Amino acid sequence: MTDATSFSRRSLIGFGAAAVALTAAPRVWAQAAAPAAPAGPFSLPKRAYEAAGLEPHIDATTMDIHYTRHHAAFVAGLNGVAKDHGVVASTPLQTLLGDLMKVPEAVRTPVRNAGGGHANHTMFWEVMGPNAGGAPTGDVAAAITKDLGGFDKMKTDFEAAGLRVFGSGWVFVTVDKAGKLALVSKAGQDNPLMDKQMPLFGNDVWEHAYYLKYQNRRAEYLKNWWNVVNWAKVNERYAAAKAGTLTI
Ligand code: MN
């Protein structure tokens, strides 16, 4: 059994409980239930670890809700748009986010929000992992030293940028085709692609990412997050970025 299978089973148990609750609710609730969202073309990515895999730094309940509810809602929103707008269904998300002005105006905002959310979270699950953390390795370590002043300075600047995000948003390290790194923060679910930059890794500073365990202590969450960064995966993304094959 793969971890992803296990995660799905956990989700089904959760949805099963919700179904039981609905059955017991007044009939009007059942009638008001929204129709099922289209199943595609966008879908939740498989994850390489279980919800508890990032304990104790990120708790299993947060991971479970974040993946099966928050990320799933972005996927459902994007599929809802794609259902009535063929260009959204047929264009790679990376292309849509990279040139939002070409997206039909009527759906530009939902593509920006739900599409950005789908892209951001897909990257987020990928760059984290169990038994991770520690100092960066390989070419990424060298690039951090060269472009961002070294690991300690990068962490300090990254955490400060995450703290400065007012309300909900993200902090990213981006990479260009030459392998040069830069630190950026974004509001909402905006993605660096909207500025023609590619996210190498990034952290979610929406309250849903940390509130159950850290409450208002975003600084502590940002500091602990380094314990779950999968530098081997970040190096894979870095190599792909330089080869021009990194996709979101
Ligand atoms: Mn999130």
PDB file of C-alpha atoms and ligand atoms in Angstrom:
ATOM      1  CA  MET A   1       0.000   0.000   0.000  1.00  0.00           C
ATOM      2  CA  THR A   2       1.395   3.344  -0.941  1.00  0.00           C
ATOM      3  CA  ASP A   3       1.295   6.339   1.326  1.00  0.00           C
ATOM      4  CA  ALA A   4      -1.001   8.071  -1.129  1.00  0.00           C
ATOM      5  CA  THR A   5      -3.446   5.181  -0.960  1.00  0.00           C
ATOM      6  CA  SER A   6      -3.410   5.369   2.779  1.00  0.00           C
ATOM      7  CA  PHE A   7      -4.071   9.073   2.641  1.00  0.00           C
ATOM      8  CA  SER A   8      -7.042   8.575   0.328  1.00  0.00           C
ATOM      9  CA  ARG A   9      -8.482   5.970   2.643  1.00  0.00           C
ATOM     10  CA  ARG A  10      -8.222   8.379   5.541  1.00  0.00           C
ATOM     11  CA  SER A  11     -10.083  10.952   3.459  1.00  0.00           C
ATOM     12  CA  LEU A  12     -12.817   8.504   2.579  1.00  0.00           C
ATOM     13  CA  ILE A  13     -13.348   7.752   6.239  1.00  0.00           C
ATOM     14  CA  GLY A  14     -13.741  11.475   6.826  1.00  0.00           C
ATOM     15  CA  PHE A  15     -16.190  11.896   3.990  1.00  0.00           C
ATOM     16  CA  GLY A  16     -18.085   8.826   5.157  1.00  0.00           C
ATOM     17  CA  ALA A  17     -18.627  10.467   8.514  1.00  0.00           C
ATOM     18  CA  ALA A  18     -19.858  13.603   6.770  1.00  0.00           C
ATOM     19  CA  ALA A  19     -22.320  11.541   4.728  1.00  0.00           C
ATOM     20  CA  VAL A  20     -23.755  10.016   7.876  1.00  0.00           C
ATOM     21  CA  ALA A  21     -24.207  13.479   9.349  1.00  0.00           C
ATOM     22  CA  LEU A  22     -25.984  14.632   6.188  1.00  0.00           C
ATOM     23  CA  THR A  23     -28.360  11.696   6.321  1.00  0.00           C
ATOM     24  CA  ALA A  24     -29.452  12.696   9.786  1.00  0.00           C
ATOM     25  CA  ALA A  25     -29.880  16.357   8.866  1.00  0.00           C
ATOM     26  CA  PRO A  26     -33.212  17.873   7.816  1.00  0.00           C
ATOM     27  CA  ARG A  27     -34.174  17.167   4.213  1.00  0.00           C
ATOM     28  CA  VAL A  28     -33.675  20.779   3.202  1.00  0.00           C
ATOM     29  CA  TRP A  29     -29.945  20.381   3.769  1.00  0.00           C
ATOM     30  CA  ALA A  30     -29.751  17.486   1.362  1.00  0.00           C
ATOM     31  CA  GLN A  31     -31.660  19.468  -1.252  1.00  0.00           C
ATOM     32  CA  ALA A  32     -29.315  22.420  -0.827  1.00  0.00           C
ATOM     33  CA  ALA A  33     -26.167  20.339  -1.317  1.00  0.00           C
ATOM     34  CA  ALA A  34     -24.093  21.563  -4.254  1.00  0.00           C
ATOM     35  CA  PRO A  35     -23.775  19.259  -7.260  1.00  0.00           C
ATOM     36  CA  ALA A  36     -20.563  17.261  -7.404  1.00  0.00           C
ATOM     37  CA  ALA A  37     -17.697  19.203  -8.957  1.00  0.00           C
ATOM     38  CA  PRO A  38     -16.344  17.975 -12.290  1.00  0.00           C
ATOM     39  CA  ALA A  39     -13.693  15.296 -11.820  1.00  0.00           C
ATOM     40  CA  GLY A  40     -11.162  16.902 -14.131  1.00  0.00           C
ATOM     41  CA  PRO A  41      -9.083  17.898 -15.924  1.00  0.00           C
ATOM     42  CA  PHE A  42      -7.245  19.108 -12.811  1.00  0.00           C
ATOM     43  CA  SER A  43      -6.673  16.748  -9.900  1.00  0.00           C
ATOM     44  CA  LEU A  44      -5.023  16.573  -6.506  1.00  0.00           C
ATOM     45  CA  PRO A  45      -1.427  15.425  -6.904  1.00  0.00           C
ATOM     46  CA  LYS A  46      -0.325  12.260  -5.144  1.00  0.00           C
ATOM     47  CA  ARG A  47       1.812  12.879  -2.126  1.00  0.00           C
ATOM     48  CA  ALA A  48       4.840  10.821  -1.202  1.00  0.00           C
ATOM     49  CA  TYR A  49       4.077  10.740   2.525  1.00  0.00           C
ATOM     50  CA  GLU A  50       1.189  10.477   4.948  1.00  0.00           C
ATOM     51  CA  ALA A  51      -0.468  13.318   6.797  1.00  0.00           C
ATOM     52  CA  ALA A  52       1.479  12.445   9.953  1.00  0.00           C
ATOM     53  CA  GLY A  53       4.765  12.342   8.051  1.00  0.00           C
ATOM     54  CA  LEU A  54       5.764  15.863   8.991  1.00  0.00           C
ATOM     55  CA  GLU A  55       5.063  15.524  12.720  1.00  0.00           C
ATOM     56  CA  PRO A  56       5.935  17.104  15.061  1.00  0.00           C
ATOM     57  CA  HIS A  57       6.692  20.202  13.008  1.00  0.00           C
ATOM     58  CA  ILE A  58       3.391  20.185  11.102  1.00  0.00           C
ATOM     59  CA  ASP A  59       0.611  18.186  12.751  1.00  0.00           C
ATOM     60  CA  ALA A  60      -1.331  15.474  10.956  1.00  0.00           C
ATOM     61  CA  THR A  61      -4.720  17.150  11.339  1.00  0.00           C
ATOM     62  CA  THR A  62      -3.465  20.334   9.714  1.00  0.00           C
ATOM     63  CA  MET A  63      -1.903  18.348   6.887  1.00  0.00           C
ATOM     64  CA  ASP A  64      -5.053  16.310   6.392  1.00  0.00           C
ATOM     65  CA  ILE A  65      -7.391  19.302   6.241  1.00  0.00           C
ATOM     66  CA  HIS A  66      -4.928  21.323   4.185  1.00  0.00           C
ATOM     67  CA  TYR A  67      -4.674  18.631   1.516  1.00  0.00           C
ATOM     68  CA  THR A  68      -8.167  17.107   1.438  1.00  0.00           C
ATOM     69  CA  ARG A  69     -10.124  20.310   1.948  1.00  0.00           C
ATOM     70  CA  HIS A  70      -8.147  23.451   1.129  1.00  0.00           C
ATOM     71  CA  HIS A  71      -6.140  22.164  -1.822  1.00  0.00           C
ATOM     72  CA  ALA A  72      -9.082  20.081  -3.004  1.00  0.00           C
ATOM     73  CA  ALA A  73     -11.239  23.220  -3.025  1.00  0.00           C
ATOM     74  CA  PHE A  74      -8.788  24.957  -5.358  1.00  0.00           C
ATOM     75  CA  VAL A  75      -8.819  21.940  -7.670  1.00  0.00           C
ATOM     76  CA  ALA A  76     -12.623  21.848  -7.636  1.00  0.00           C
ATOM     77  CA  GLY A  77     -12.789  25.581  -8.305  1.00  0.00           C
ATOM     78  CA  LEU A  78     -10.447  25.291 -11.243  1.00  0.00           C
ATOM     79  CA  ASN A  79     -12.381  22.344 -12.674  1.00  0.00           C
ATOM     80  CA  GLY A  80     -15.572  24.341 -12.282  1.00  0.00           C
ATOM     81  CA  VAL A  81     -14.096  27.095 -14.443  1.00  0.00           C
ATOM     82  CA  ALA A  82     -12.668  24.621 -16.958  1.00  0.00           C
ATOM     83  CA  LYS A  83     -16.082  23.029 -17.420  1.00  0.00           C
ATOM     84  CA  ASP A  84     -17.444  26.116 -19.160  1.00  0.00           C
ATOM     85  CA  HIS A  85     -14.229  27.564 -20.585  1.00  0.00           C
ATOM     86  CA  GLY A  86     -12.400  25.217 -22.903  1.00  0.00           C
ATOM     87  CA  VAL A  87      -9.283  27.358 -23.005  1.00  0.00           C
ATOM     88  CA  VAL A  88      -8.805  26.796 -19.271  1.00  0.00           C
ATOM     89  CA  ALA A  89      -9.259  23.061 -19.689  1.00  0.00           C
ATOM     90  CA  SER A  90      -6.882  22.797 -22.630  1.00  0.00           C
ATOM     91  CA  THR A  91      -4.056  25.139 -21.587  1.00  0.00           C
ATOM     92  CA  PRO A  92      -1.306  24.050 -19.183  1.00  0.00           C
ATOM     93  CA  LEU A  93      -1.777  25.741 -15.809  1.00  0.00           C
ATOM     94  CA  GLN A  94       1.755  27.080 -16.025  1.00  0.00           C
ATOM     95  CA  THR A  95       0.838  28.905 -19.237  1.00  0.00           C
ATOM     96  CA  LEU A  96      -2.409  30.263 -17.784  1.00  0.00           C
ATOM     97  CA  LEU A  97      -0.683  31.664 -14.699  1.00  0.00           C
ATOM     98  CA  GLY A  98       2.235  32.966 -16.732  1.00  0.00           C
ATOM     99  CA  ASP A  99      -0.014  35.191 -18.832  1.00  0.00           C
ATOM    100  CA  LEU A 100      -3.244  35.877 -17.002  1.00  0.00           C
ATOM    101  CA  MET A 101      -4.165  38.668 -19.408  1.00  0.00           C
ATOM    102  CA  LYS A 102      -4.780  35.996 -22.053  1.00  0.00           C
ATOM    103  CA  VAL A 103      -7.283  34.263 -19.787  1.00  0.00           C
ATOM    104  CA  PRO A 104     -10.869  35.353 -20.539  1.00  0.00           C
ATOM    105  CA  GLU A 105     -11.646  38.289 -18.295  1.00  0.00           C
ATOM    106  CA  ALA A 106     -14.795  36.659 -16.943  1.00  0.00           C
ATOM    107  CA  VAL A 107     -12.758  33.881 -15.316  1.00  0.00           C
ATOM    108  CA  ARG A 108      -9.409  35.618 -14.806  1.00  0.00           C
ATOM    109  CA  THR A 109      -9.871  36.064 -11.060  1.00  0.00           C
ATOM    110  CA  PRO A 110     -10.961  32.482 -10.339  1.00  0.00           C
ATOM    111  CA  VAL A 111      -8.100  31.167 -12.496  1.00  0.00           C
ATOM    112  CA  ARG A 112      -5.689  33.399 -10.603  1.00  0.00           C
ATOM    113  CA  ASN A 113      -6.965  32.295  -7.194  1.00  0.00           C
ATOM    114  CA  ALA A 114      -7.863  28.637  -7.717  1.00  0.00           C
ATOM    115  CA  GLY A 115      -5.121  28.060 -10.296  1.00  0.00           C
ATOM    116  CA  GLY A 116      -2.541  29.820  -8.155  1.00  0.00           C
ATOM    117  CA  GLY A 117      -3.718  27.804  -5.157  1.00  0.00           C
ATOM    118  CA  HIS A 118      -3.434  24.537  -7.073  1.00  0.00           C
ATOM    119  CA  ALA A 119       0.068  25.383  -8.317  1.00  0.00           C
ATOM    120  CA  ASN A 120       1.300  26.653  -4.961  1.00  0.00           C
ATOM    121  CA  HIS A 121       0.102  23.647  -2.994  1.00  0.00           C
ATOM    122  CA  THR A 122       1.361  21.140  -5.563  1.00  0.00           C
ATOM    123  CA  MET A 123       4.837  22.657  -5.135  1.00  0.00           C
ATOM    124  CA  PHE A 124       4.402  22.825  -1.343  1.00  0.00           C
ATOM    125  CA  TRP A 125       3.749  19.086  -0.852  1.00  0.00           C
ATOM    126  CA  GLU A 126       6.624  18.274  -3.173  1.00  0.00           C
ATOM    127  CA  VAL A 127       9.340  20.253  -1.397  1.00  0.00           C
ATOM    128  CA  MET A 128       8.517  18.869   2.045  1.00  0.00           C
ATOM    129  CA  GLY A 129       9.026  15.390   3.444  1.00  0.00           C
ATOM    130  CA  PRO A 130       9.607  13.177   6.465  1.00  0.00           C
ATOM    131  CA  ASN A 131      13.139  12.840   7.839  1.00  0.00           C
ATOM    132  CA  ALA A 132      14.111  16.007   6.002  1.00  0.00           C
ATOM    133  CA  GLY A 133      15.473  19.376   7.029  1.00  0.00           C
ATOM    134  CA  GLY A 134      19.055  20.149   7.909  1.00  0.00           C
ATOM    135  CA  ALA A 135      21.354  22.190   5.723  1.00  0.00           C
ATOM    136  CA  PRO A 136      20.800  22.478   1.978  1.00  0.00           C
ATOM    137  CA  THR A 137      22.850  20.166  -0.193  1.00  0.00           C
ATOM    138  CA  GLY A 138      24.315  20.042  -3.682  1.00  0.00           C
ATOM    139  CA  ASP A 139      23.958  22.798  -6.244  1.00  0.00           C
ATOM    140  CA  VAL A 140      21.161  24.438  -4.263  1.00  0.00           C
ATOM    141  CA  ALA A 141      23.491  24.949  -1.311  1.00  0.00           C
ATOM    142  CA  ALA A 142      26.026  26.629  -3.589  1.00  0.00           C
ATOM    143  CA  ALA A 143      23.349  28.826  -5.175  1.00  0.00           C
ATOM    144  CA  ILE A 144      22.017  29.880  -1.772  1.00  0.00           C
ATOM    145  CA  THR A 145      25.530  30.899  -0.767  1.00  0.00           C
ATOM    146  CA  LYS A 146      26.112  32.754  -4.035  1.00  0.00           C
ATOM    147  CA  ASP A 147      22.767  34.513  -4.466  1.00  0.00           C
ATOM    148  CA  LEU A 148      21.167  34.727  -1.022  1.00  0.00           C
ATOM    149  CA  GLY A 149      24.124  35.225   1.325  1.00  0.00           C
ATOM    150  CA  GLY A 150      24.255  31.688   2.715  1.00  0.00           C
ATOM    151  CA  PHE A 151      21.806  29.410   4.501  1.00  0.00           C
ATOM    152  CA  ASP A 152      21.612  31.349   7.776  1.00  0.00           C
ATOM    153  CA  LYS A 153      21.022  34.703   6.069  1.00  0.00           C
ATOM    154  CA  MET A 154      18.537  33.143   3.646  1.00  0.00           C
ATOM    155  CA  LYS A 155      16.558  31.631   6.533  1.00  0.00           C
ATOM    156  CA  THR A 156      16.510  34.946   8.392  1.00  0.00           C
ATOM    157  CA  ASP A 157      15.387  36.862   5.294  1.00  0.00           C
ATOM    158  CA  PHE A 158      12.837  34.189   4.303  1.00  0.00           C
ATOM    159  CA  GLU A 159      11.277  34.127   7.770  1.00  0.00           C
ATOM    160  CA  ALA A 160      11.171  37.928   7.882  1.00  0.00           C
ATOM    161  CA  ALA A 161       9.479  38.025   4.474  1.00  0.00           C
ATOM    162  CA  GLY A 162       6.949  35.444   5.673  1.00  0.00           C
ATOM    163  CA  LEU A 163       6.202  37.522   8.749  1.00  0.00           C
ATOM    164  CA  ARG A 164       5.725  40.662   6.661  1.00  0.00           C
ATOM    165  CA  VAL A 165       2.976  39.075   4.545  1.00  0.00           C
ATOM    166  CA  PHE A 166      -0.149  40.860   5.760  1.00  0.00           C
ATOM    167  CA  GLY A 167      -2.997  38.380   6.015  1.00  0.00           C
ATOM    168  CA  SER A 168      -2.645  35.374   3.755  1.00  0.00           C
ATOM    169  CA  GLY A 169       0.112  34.607   1.287  1.00  0.00           C
ATOM    170  CA  TRP A 170       3.331  32.837   0.513  1.00  0.00           C
ATOM    171  CA  VAL A 171       7.081  33.323   0.628  1.00  0.00           C
ATOM    172  CA  PHE A 172       9.140  31.789  -2.168  1.00  0.00           C
ATOM    173  CA  VAL A 173      12.665  31.335  -3.403  1.00  0.00           C
ATOM    174  CA  THR A 174      12.530  31.565  -7.179  1.00  0.00           C
ATOM    175  CA  VAL A 175      14.985  30.282  -9.767  1.00  0.00           C
ATOM    176  CA  ASP A 176      15.677  31.489 -13.290  1.00  0.00           C
ATOM    177  CA  LYS A 177      17.012  29.475 -16.215  1.00  0.00           C
ATOM    178  CA  ALA A 178      20.576  30.419 -15.300  1.00  0.00           C
ATOM    179  CA  GLY A 179      20.021  28.976 -11.836  1.00  0.00           C
ATOM    180  CA  LYS A 180      19.991  32.333 -10.085  1.00  0.00           C
ATOM    181  CA  LEU A 181      17.862  32.493  -6.930  1.00  0.00           C
ATOM    182  CA  ALA A 182      15.724  35.303  -5.539  1.00  0.00           C
ATOM    183  CA  LEU A 183      13.456  35.730  -2.516  1.00  0.00           C
ATOM    184  CA  VAL A 184       9.898  36.960  -3.074  1.00  0.00           C
ATOM    185  CA  SER A 185       6.632  37.025  -1.165  1.00  0.00           C
ATOM    186  CA  LYS A 186       3.139  36.985  -2.618  1.00  0.00           C
ATOM    187  CA  ALA A 187      -0.351  37.820  -1.378  1.00  0.00           C
ATOM    188  CA  GLY A 188      -3.274  35.424  -1.544  1.00  0.00           C
ATOM    189  CA  GLN A 189      -2.588  32.496  -3.870  1.00  0.00           C
ATOM    190  CA  ASP A 190      -0.465  34.468  -6.311  1.00  0.00           C
ATOM    191  CA  ASN A 191       2.458  32.550  -7.763  1.00  0.00           C
ATOM    192  CA  PRO A 192       5.818  33.889  -8.988  1.00  0.00           C
ATOM    193  CA  LEU A 193       4.854  32.695 -12.474  1.00  0.00           C
ATOM    194  CA  MET A 194       2.639  35.755 -12.644  1.00  0.00           C
ATOM    195  CA  ASP A 195       5.905  37.741 -12.710  1.00  0.00           C
ATOM    196  CA  LYS A 196       7.584  35.305 -15.115  1.00  0.00           C
ATOM    197  CA  GLN A 197       9.531  33.758 -12.246  1.00  0.00           C
ATOM    198  CA  MET A 198       9.655  30.066 -11.362  1.00  0.00           C
ATOM    199  CA  PRO A 199       9.151  28.955  -7.760  1.00  0.00           C
ATOM    200  CA  LEU A 200      11.950  26.688  -6.525  1.00  0.00           C
ATOM    201  CA  PHE A 201      10.440  26.217  -3.063  1.00  0.00           C
ATOM    202  CA  GLY A 202       8.094  28.157  -0.833  1.00  0.00           C
ATOM    203  CA  ASN A 203       6.156  28.197   2.395  1.00  0.00           C
ATOM    204  CA  ASP A 204       2.446  28.755   2.904  1.00  0.00           C
ATOM    205  CA  VAL A 205       1.752  31.427   5.526  1.00  0.00           C
ATOM    206  CA  TRP A 206      -2.044  31.280   5.333  1.00  0.00           C
ATOM    207  CA  GLU A 207      -3.345  30.636   8.852  1.00  0.00           C
ATOM    208  CA  HIS A 208      -4.834  27.310   7.685  1.00  0.00           C
ATOM    209  CA  ALA A 209      -1.254  26.076   7.237  1.00  0.00           C
ATOM    210  CA  TYR A 210      -0.295  26.415  10.884  1.00  0.00           C
ATOM    211  CA  TYR A 211      -3.062  27.710  13.163  1.00  0.00           C
ATOM    212  CA  LEU A 212      -4.121  24.447  14.852  1.00  0.00           C
ATOM    213  CA  LYS A 213      -0.618  23.866  16.217  1.00  0.00           C
ATOM    214  CA  TYR A 214       0.919  27.330  16.299  1.00  0.00           C
ATOM    215  CA  GLN A 215      -2.151  29.584  16.659  1.00  0.00           C
ATOM    216  CA  ASN A 216      -0.891  33.137  16.085  1.00  0.00           C
ATOM    217  CA  ARG A 217       2.798  32.180  16.329  1.00  0.00           C
ATOM    218  CA  ARG A 218       3.665  32.429  12.639  1.00  0.00           C
ATOM    219  CA  ALA A 219       7.329  33.143  13.433  1.00  0.00           C
ATOM    220  CA  GLU A 220       7.653  29.811  15.253  1.00  0.00           C
ATOM    221  CA  TYR A 221       5.995  27.989  12.355  1.00  0.00           C
ATOM    222  CA  LEU A 222       8.340  29.637   9.860  1.00  0.00           C
ATOM    223  CA  LYS A 223      11.365  28.657  11.949  1.00  0.00           C
ATOM    224  CA  ASN A 224      10.228  25.042  12.388  1.00  0.00           C
ATOM    225  CA  TRP A 225       9.342  24.667   8.722  1.00  0.00           C
ATOM    226  CA  TRP A 226      13.017  24.235   7.820  1.00  0.00           C
ATOM    227  CA  ASN A 227      12.837  20.842   9.569  1.00  0.00           C
ATOM    228  CA  VAL A 228      10.588  19.476   6.829  1.00  0.00           C
ATOM    229  CA  VAL A 229      12.237  20.923   3.717  1.00  0.00           C
ATOM    230  CA  ASN A 230      13.324  18.113   1.404  1.00  0.00           C
ATOM    231  CA  TRP A 231      16.559  19.488  -0.039  1.00  0.00           C
ATOM    232  CA  ALA A 232      17.014  16.463  -2.298  1.00  0.00           C
ATOM    233  CA  LYS A 233      13.707  17.301  -3.973  1.00  0.00           C
ATOM    234  CA  VAL A 234      14.610  20.988  -4.116  1.00  0.00           C
ATOM    235  CA  ASN A 235      17.814  19.999  -5.898  1.00  0.00           C
ATOM    236  CA  GLU A 236      15.773  17.995  -8.415  1.00  0.00           C
ATOM    237  CA  ARG A 237      13.637  21.060  -9.076  1.00  0.00           C
ATOM    238  CA  TYR A 238      16.742  23.229  -9.364  1.00  0.00           C
ATOM    239  CA  ALA A 239      18.297  20.943 -11.970  1.00  0.00           C
ATOM    240  CA  ALA A 240      15.019  20.864 -13.895  1.00  0.00           C
ATOM    241  CA  ALA A 241      14.775  24.655 -13.814  1.00  0.00           C
ATOM    242  CA  LYS A 242      18.225  25.002 -15.348  1.00  0.00           C
ATOM    243  CA  ALA A 243      17.321  22.404 -17.957  1.00  0.00           C
ATOM    244  CA  GLY A 244      14.114  24.310 -18.752  1.00  0.00           C
ATOM    245  CA  THR A 245      11.939  21.358 -17.797  1.00  0.00           C
ATOM    246  CA  LEU A 246      10.609  22.431 -14.387  1.00  0.00           C
ATOM    247  CA  THR A 247       6.817  22.466 -14.396  1.00  0.00           C
ATOM    248  CA  ILE A 248       4.345  23.328 -11.699  1.00  0.00           C
TER     249      ILE A 248
HETATM  250 MN    MN B   1      -2.574  26.453   1.968  1.00  0.00          MN
END
